[in-house]
Amino acid sequence: MTSPNTIPRSDENDITIDAEYMNRWLGDNAQIQSLSPKTLYDIQTLIEYYRDIIVPGTKVSISFPTGSDDGGPRASVADGKVIIPFHMLKEGRVDETIGAMIHELHHIKLSASERFTAALTFKILRHMMEQIDCGGMTMAERLFSDSSVTAERILDGKGGTKDIMFLRESIEDLMFLLNAVEDILIDANTPPNLRKYIDKIDEQAGARIREARDNGAFSEDERDLTAIGFMILAHHKGLCEFDFVKERYGDTDAIINGDPHKYPIDVFGTFKDEIASHVLQLYYKHCGKPKPVDDGSNPGDEGDPLDL
């Protein structure tokens, strides 16, 4: 991991550099040919310039981890951090690196804190579990009779029992769904002179999503929460139309003009049946299928089974 706001040196010279918009910003017919120290300095200067435009007066660190397991670009609203994996630059994807940074900085500007979102997601998920039948008991009864299963323990990200691991993965999957919706709002509200960098990322992502669709990745049998998240994102950004999204969650204007603090209730309510099925399968994966309990009652059989 490099120091915040510092781009590591690169010894990669035999790569194709994609820096169309970066070259325009540099002017004077600039043509980046390699990731030289001068190029990395110019990129860092541009990133800091855009940071000061997007989040003026806000202390935000931008880091470029070099590890192979550092995941994708991401931001922490709570900690004021943006992380852009260095491999994007190392592969010559200069414009995409800048686009990812612009997108993540807009998360800092527009998104609710991930701690707020995780806590609200847990609260809603627990309510839903009170009405999900899990072998003759509600899922909530199976999980929360143990006093050690708390929001703090789940959200600290540090190992835990099978129940804790199950709940943590459930919350992460639901938050991925929310992130897809937030990404639509963020990119739609990004000024055009900055949005062009993100459009370049979308162009390649759209091609991959259309290929996956043609190969059946988003068919009803394959439609898990991750797939639904990608479908929502692609549909509302105009990359690939999905009738499923159009019918269930098709109001783009409502998303673009929405409040990230209120998204969870709306999104989880819309996809409550898919969430219930997904969560049940995750429970089986982590904890195994429970032995049926027959006490003469039928949990979750009264009223709307997932009434939020």
Tab-separated table of C-alpha atoms in Angstrom:
chain	number	residue	atom	x	y	z
A	1	MET	CA	0.000	0.000	0.000
A	2	THR	CA	1.302	3.392	-0.936
A	3	SER	CA	0.995	6.541	1.107
A	4	PRO	CA	-2.278	8.425	0.647
A	5	ASN	CA	-2.365	10.695	-2.401
A	6	THR	CA	0.848	9.178	-3.795
A	7	ILE	CA	0.928	7.104	-6.985
A	8	PRO	CA	3.603	4.357	-6.894
A	9	ARG	CA	6.330	4.172	-9.519
A	10	SER	CA	5.811	1.756	-12.387
A	11	ASP	CA	8.434	-0.119	-14.378
A	12	GLU	CA	5.887	-1.076	-17.039
A	13	ASN	CA	6.822	0.518	-20.369
A	14	ASP	CA	5.666	-2.063	-22.932
A	15	ILE	CA	1.952	-1.407	-22.544
A	16	THR	CA	-0.766	0.346	-24.514
A	17	ILE	CA	-1.693	3.634	-22.883
A	18	ASP	CA	-5.347	4.723	-23.034
A	19	ALA	CA	-5.207	8.397	-22.067
A	20	GLU	CA	-7.355	10.230	-24.629
A	21	TYR	CA	-8.930	12.653	-22.156
A	22	MET	CA	-5.818	12.977	-20.018
A	23	ASN	CA	-3.886	14.055	-23.131
A	24	ARG	CA	-6.500	16.711	-23.855
A	25	TRP	CA	-6.216	18.046	-20.314
A	26	LEU	CA	-2.438	18.296	-20.658
A	27	GLY	CA	-2.838	20.194	-23.947
A	28	ASP	CA	-0.084	21.154	-26.420
A	29	ASN	CA	-0.765	17.962	-28.391
A	30	ALA	CA	0.420	15.850	-25.447
A	31	GLN	CA	0.661	12.119	-26.091
A	32	ILE	CA	1.369	9.893	-23.099
A	33	GLN	CA	3.522	6.986	-24.275
A	34	SER	CA	4.525	5.344	-20.991
A	35	LEU	CA	3.998	5.490	-17.245
A	36	SER	CA	7.095	7.563	-16.675
A	37	PRO	CA	7.662	9.467	-13.415
A	38	LYS	CA	6.545	12.625	-15.275
A	39	THR	CA	3.311	10.897	-16.387
A	40	LEU	CA	2.547	9.653	-12.889
A	41	TYR	CA	3.162	13.142	-11.517
A	42	ASP	CA	0.773	14.627	-14.098
A	43	ILE	CA	-1.894	12.050	-13.259
A	44	GLN	CA	-1.528	12.755	-9.548
A	45	THR	CA	-1.818	16.492	-10.239
A	46	LEU	CA	-5.019	15.977	-12.252
A	47	ILE	CA	-6.510	13.728	-9.584
A	48	GLU	CA	-5.838	16.301	-6.875
A	49	TYR	CA	-7.264	19.028	-9.124
A	50	TYR	CA	-10.522	17.122	-9.627
A	51	ARG	CA	-10.662	16.197	-5.938
A	52	ASP	CA	-10.616	19.886	-5.010
A	53	ILE	CA	-13.421	20.551	-7.512
A	54	ILE	CA	-15.684	17.678	-6.416
A	55	VAL	CA	-15.219	17.860	-2.646
A	56	PRO	CA	-13.771	21.334	-1.950
A	57	GLY	CA	-12.771	21.918	1.628
A	58	THR	CA	-13.184	18.239	2.493
A	59	LYS	CA	-10.247	16.178	3.743
A	60	VAL	CA	-10.133	13.121	1.491
A	61	SER	CA	-7.174	10.793	1.021
A	62	ILE	CA	-6.695	8.916	-2.245
A	63	SER	CA	-4.509	5.807	-2.200
A	64	PHE	CA	-3.332	3.362	-4.863
A	65	PRO	CA	-2.711	-0.081	-3.301
A	66	THR	CA	-0.387	-2.331	-5.257
A	67	GLY	CA	-1.455	-5.722	-3.887
A	68	SER	CA	-3.108	-8.357	-6.060
A	69	ASP	CA	-6.075	-8.775	-3.696
A	70	ASP	CA	-7.047	-5.141	-3.184
A	71	GLY	CA	-10.412	-5.412	-4.931
A	72	GLY	CA	-11.949	-2.726	-7.084
A	73	PRO	CA	-12.223	1.054	-6.715
A	74	ARG	CA	-14.143	2.061	-3.593
A	75	ALA	CA	-14.723	4.864	-1.138
A	76	SER	CA	-15.344	5.209	2.573
A	77	VAL	CA	-17.645	8.134	3.263
A	78	ALA	CA	-17.173	7.698	7.005
A	79	ASP	CA	-13.368	7.757	6.831
A	80	GLY	CA	-12.956	10.156	3.904
A	81	LYS	CA	-10.942	7.697	1.831
A	82	VAL	CA	-10.854	6.739	-1.843
A	83	ILE	CA	-9.003	3.590	-2.934
A	84	ILE	CA	-8.051	3.013	-6.577
A	85	PRO	CA	-6.105	-0.225	-7.222
A	86	PHE	CA	-2.821	0.554	-8.950
A	87	HIS	CA	-3.280	-2.309	-11.414
A	88	MET	CA	-5.638	-0.086	-13.443
A	89	LEU	CA	-2.802	2.333	-14.143
A	90	LYS	CA	-0.272	-0.453	-14.536
A	91	GLU	CA	-2.414	-1.828	-17.370
A	92	GLY	CA	-2.314	1.568	-19.092
A	93	ARG	CA	-5.924	2.489	-18.290
A	94	VAL	CA	-5.222	6.108	-17.453
A	95	ASP	CA	-8.628	7.569	-18.350
A	96	GLU	CA	-10.430	4.736	-16.537
A	97	THR	CA	-8.327	5.326	-13.423
A	98	ILE	CA	-9.310	8.978	-13.434
A	99	GLY	CA	-12.938	8.020	-14.097
A	100	ALA	CA	-12.959	5.627	-11.153
A	101	MET	CA	-11.506	8.335	-8.929
A	102	ILE	CA	-14.147	10.845	-10.071
A	103	HIS	CA	-16.913	8.345	-9.377
A	104	GLU	CA	-15.643	7.436	-5.924
A	105	LEU	CA	-15.155	11.086	-4.961
A	106	HIS	CA	-18.802	11.670	-5.833
A	107	HIS	CA	-19.664	8.876	-3.376
A	108	ILE	CA	-17.913	10.975	-0.726
A	109	LYS	CA	-19.967	13.979	-1.842
A	110	LEU	CA	-23.412	12.381	-2.306
A	111	SER	CA	-23.682	9.021	-0.539
A	112	ALA	CA	-24.819	8.214	2.967
A	113	SER	CA	-22.112	6.907	5.287
A	114	GLU	CA	-21.547	3.192	4.790
A	115	ARG	CA	-21.894	2.757	8.555
A	116	PHE	CA	-25.360	4.319	8.468
A	117	THR	CA	-26.321	2.197	5.449
A	118	ALA	CA	-25.007	-1.028	6.998
A	119	ALA	CA	-26.842	-0.390	10.266
A	120	LEU	CA	-30.104	0.402	8.473
A	121	THR	CA	-29.674	-2.633	6.230
A	122	PHE	CA	-29.224	-4.843	9.283
A	123	LYS	CA	-32.325	-3.373	10.911
A	124	ILE	CA	-34.475	-4.006	7.831
A	125	LEU	CA	-32.984	-7.466	7.283
A	126	ARG	CA	-33.735	-8.466	10.870
A	127	HIS	CA	-37.349	-7.361	10.415
A	128	MET	CA	-37.612	-9.411	7.233
A	129	MET	CA	-36.154	-12.441	8.993
A	130	GLU	CA	-38.971	-12.337	11.520
A	131	GLN	CA	-41.248	-13.436	8.709
A	132	ILE	CA	-39.065	-15.905	6.800
A	133	ASP	CA	-39.867	-19.543	7.540
A	134	CYS	CA	-36.717	-21.525	8.250
A	135	GLY	CA	-37.637	-25.104	9.095
A	136	GLY	CA	-40.725	-24.332	11.163
A	137	MET	CA	-39.200	-21.365	12.985
A	138	THR	CA	-38.645	-17.841	11.819
A	139	MET	CA	-35.102	-17.116	10.753
A	140	ALA	CA	-34.960	-14.413	13.420
A	141	GLU	CA	-35.816	-16.977	16.114
A	142	ARG	CA	-32.998	-19.227	14.965
A	143	LEU	CA	-30.446	-16.429	14.900
A	144	PHE	CA	-31.195	-13.860	17.552
A	145	SER	CA	-31.918	-16.077	20.522
A	146	ASP	CA	-28.119	-15.943	20.884
A	147	SER	CA	-27.362	-12.636	22.604
A	148	SER	CA	-23.867	-12.533	21.058
A	149	VAL	CA	-25.367	-11.949	17.608
A	150	THR	CA	-25.346	-8.147	17.567
A	151	ALA	CA	-25.058	-5.498	14.876
A	152	GLU	CA	-21.667	-4.443	16.244
A	153	ARG	CA	-20.329	-7.995	16.078
A	154	ILE	CA	-21.638	-8.522	12.551
A	155	LEU	CA	-20.357	-5.249	11.155
A	156	ASP	CA	-16.861	-5.325	12.660
A	157	GLY	CA	-15.735	-7.620	9.803
A	158	LYS	CA	-13.635	-9.861	12.062
A	159	GLY	CA	-14.459	-13.533	11.658
A	160	GLY	CA	-17.092	-15.007	13.938
A	161	THR	CA	-19.513	-17.911	14.164
A	162	LYS	CA	-21.415	-19.386	11.240
A	163	ASP	CA	-24.386	-17.203	12.139
A	164	ILE	CA	-22.236	-14.078	12.158
A	165	MET	CA	-20.595	-14.967	8.841
A	166	PHE	CA	-24.005	-15.619	7.285
A	167	LEU	CA	-25.427	-12.307	8.455
A	168	ARG	CA	-22.337	-10.403	7.355
A	169	GLU	CA	-22.505	-11.835	3.829
A	170	SER	CA	-26.245	-11.147	3.669
A	171	ILE	CA	-25.713	-7.492	4.574
A	172	GLU	CA	-22.851	-7.160	2.080
A	173	ASP	CA	-25.018	-8.593	-0.704
A	174	LEU	CA	-27.897	-6.253	0.106
A	175	MET	CA	-25.524	-3.302	0.205
A	176	PHE	CA	-24.213	-4.269	-3.239
A	177	LEU	CA	-27.791	-3.931	-4.487
A	178	LEU	CA	-28.006	-0.474	-2.912
A	179	ASN	CA	-24.648	0.521	-4.364
A	180	ALA	CA	-25.917	-0.230	-7.868
A	181	VAL	CA	-28.777	2.219	-7.306
A	182	GLU	CA	-26.455	4.841	-5.821
A	183	ASP	CA	-24.083	4.528	-8.775
A	184	ILE	CA	-26.918	5.542	-11.106
A	185	LEU	CA	-27.613	8.685	-9.068
A	186	ILE	CA	-23.932	9.562	-8.772
A	187	ASP	CA	-23.023	9.209	-12.438
A	188	ALA	CA	-26.176	10.981	-13.634
A	189	ASN	CA	-25.301	13.945	-11.402
A	190	THR	CA	-21.662	14.104	-12.499
A	191	PRO	CA	-20.896	17.168	-14.686
A	192	PRO	CA	-20.401	16.273	-18.396
A	193	ASN	CA	-16.759	17.394	-18.452
A	194	LEU	CA	-16.044	14.776	-15.772
A	195	ARG	CA	-18.655	12.245	-16.829
A	196	LYS	CA	-16.765	11.530	-20.062
A	197	TYR	CA	-14.179	9.567	-18.083
A	198	ILE	CA	-16.926	7.428	-16.520
A	199	ASP	CA	-18.603	6.929	-19.909
A	200	LYS	CA	-15.421	5.244	-21.107
A	201	ILE	CA	-15.673	2.731	-18.241
A	202	ASP	CA	-19.376	2.207	-18.971
A	203	GLU	CA	-18.713	1.519	-22.646
A	204	GLN	CA	-16.577	-1.498	-21.798
A	205	ALA	CA	-18.806	-2.621	-18.929
A	206	GLY	CA	-21.863	-2.444	-21.175
A	207	ALA	CA	-20.266	-4.728	-23.732
A	208	ARG	CA	-19.484	-7.311	-21.035
A	209	ILE	CA	-23.012	-7.138	-19.602
A	210	ARG	CA	-24.624	-7.563	-23.032
A	211	GLU	CA	-22.413	-10.566	-23.689
A	212	ALA	CA	-23.353	-12.055	-20.314
A	213	ARG	CA	-27.041	-11.442	-21.067
A	214	ASP	CA	-26.727	-13.198	-24.423
A	215	ASN	CA	-25.123	-16.149	-22.634
A	216	GLY	CA	-28.068	-16.435	-20.217
A	217	ALA	CA	-26.403	-14.928	-17.147
A	218	PHE	CA	-29.482	-12.873	-16.291
A	219	SER	CA	-32.152	-15.481	-16.987
A	220	GLU	CA	-34.747	-16.101	-14.274
A	221	ASP	CA	-32.900	-19.212	-13.079
A	222	GLU	CA	-29.611	-17.275	-12.712
A	223	ARG	CA	-31.057	-14.053	-11.281
A	224	ASP	CA	-29.505	-13.682	-7.826
A	225	LEU	CA	-29.046	-10.359	-6.025
A	226	THR	CA	-25.706	-9.698	-7.692
A	227	ALA	CA	-27.257	-10.212	-11.114
A	228	ILE	CA	-30.178	-7.946	-10.202
A	229	GLY	CA	-27.730	-5.243	-9.116
A	230	PHE	CA	-25.930	-5.354	-12.468
A	231	MET	CA	-29.262	-5.397	-14.308
A	232	ILE	CA	-30.485	-2.296	-12.453
A	233	LEU	CA	-27.221	-0.485	-13.123
A	234	ALA	CA	-27.069	-1.374	-16.820
A	235	HIS	CA	-30.748	-0.658	-17.472
A	236	HIS	CA	-30.865	2.786	-15.889
A	237	LYS	CA	-27.533	3.864	-17.378
A	238	GLY	CA	-28.764	2.905	-20.845
A	239	LEU	CA	-26.202	0.158	-21.359
A	240	CYS	CA	-28.600	-2.758	-21.718
A	241	GLU	CA	-32.381	-2.868	-21.382
A	242	PHE	CA	-34.015	-5.425	-19.094
A	243	ASP	CA	-37.789	-5.908	-19.006
A	244	PHE	CA	-37.475	-7.286	-15.467
A	245	VAL	CA	-36.050	-3.965	-14.232
A	246	LYS	CA	-38.435	-1.894	-16.350
A	247	GLU	CA	-41.418	-3.623	-14.751
A	248	ARG	CA	-40.166	-3.791	-11.178
A	249	TYR	CA	-37.935	-0.743	-10.674
A	250	GLY	CA	-38.121	1.298	-13.821
A	251	ASP	CA	-38.339	4.947	-12.722
A	252	THR	CA	-34.923	6.397	-13.559
A	253	ASP	CA	-35.899	9.920	-12.521
A	254	ALA	CA	-36.891	8.706	-9.046
A	255	ILE	CA	-33.429	7.199	-8.626
A	256	ILE	CA	-31.534	10.211	-9.973
A	257	ASN	CA	-33.471	12.598	-7.725
A	258	GLY	CA	-33.678	10.226	-4.748
A	259	ASP	CA	-32.263	10.356	-1.239
A	260	PRO	CA	-29.520	7.768	-0.501
A	261	HIS	CA	-30.681	7.717	3.130
A	262	LYS	CA	-34.074	6.411	1.996
A	263	TYR	CA	-33.009	3.998	-0.759
A	264	PRO	CA	-32.801	0.894	1.461
A	265	ILE	CA	-36.500	0.809	2.348
A	266	ASP	CA	-37.569	1.367	-1.255
A	267	VAL	CA	-35.126	-1.087	-2.853
A	268	PHE	CA	-35.546	-3.853	-0.281
A	269	GLY	CA	-39.325	-3.507	-0.408
A	270	THR	CA	-39.323	-3.798	-4.194
A	271	PHE	CA	-37.161	-6.924	-4.253
A	272	LYS	CA	-38.313	-8.465	-0.967
A	273	ASP	CA	-39.152	-11.874	-2.454
A	274	GLU	CA	-35.793	-12.189	-4.217
A	275	ILE	CA	-34.053	-11.079	-1.024
A	276	ALA	CA	-35.908	-13.645	1.083
A	277	SER	CA	-34.937	-16.440	-1.300
A	278	HIS	CA	-31.317	-15.259	-1.474
A	279	VAL	CA	-30.990	-14.944	2.293
A	280	LEU	CA	-32.466	-18.415	2.856
A	281	GLN	CA	-29.976	-19.970	0.449
A	282	LEU	CA	-27.117	-18.140	2.188
A	283	TYR	CA	-28.326	-19.499	5.512
A	284	TYR	CA	-28.225	-23.035	4.130
A	285	LYS	CA	-24.713	-22.424	2.787
A	286	HIS	CA	-23.300	-21.197	6.091
A	287	CYS	CA	-25.400	-23.024	8.656
A	288	GLY	CA	-26.886	-26.005	6.833
A	289	LYS	CA	-30.563	-26.832	6.392
A	290	PRO	CA	-32.255	-26.870	9.810
A	291	LYS	CA	-34.287	-29.788	11.052
A	292	PRO	CA	-37.998	-28.953	10.801
A	293	VAL	CA	-39.752	-27.837	13.969
A	294	ASP	CA	-43.471	-28.538	14.071
A	295	ASP	CA	-45.247	-26.729	16.882
A	296	GLY	CA	-48.538	-26.368	15.073
A	297	SER	CA	-47.842	-22.849	13.823
A	298	ASN	CA	-46.638	-21.632	10.466
A	299	PRO	CA	-44.244	-18.669	10.770
A	300	GLY	CA	-44.560	-15.970	8.198
A	301	ASP	CA	-48.026	-17.105	7.140
A	302	GLU	CA	-49.990	-14.080	8.273
A	303	GLY	CA	-50.359	-10.893	6.251
A	304	ASP	CA	-47.728	-9.689	3.848
A	305	PRO	CA	-44.789	-12.076	4.488
A	306	LEU	CA	-42.227	-9.292	4.021
A	307	ASP	CA	-44.142	-6.174	4.925
A	308	LEU	CA	-41.591	-3.409	5.511
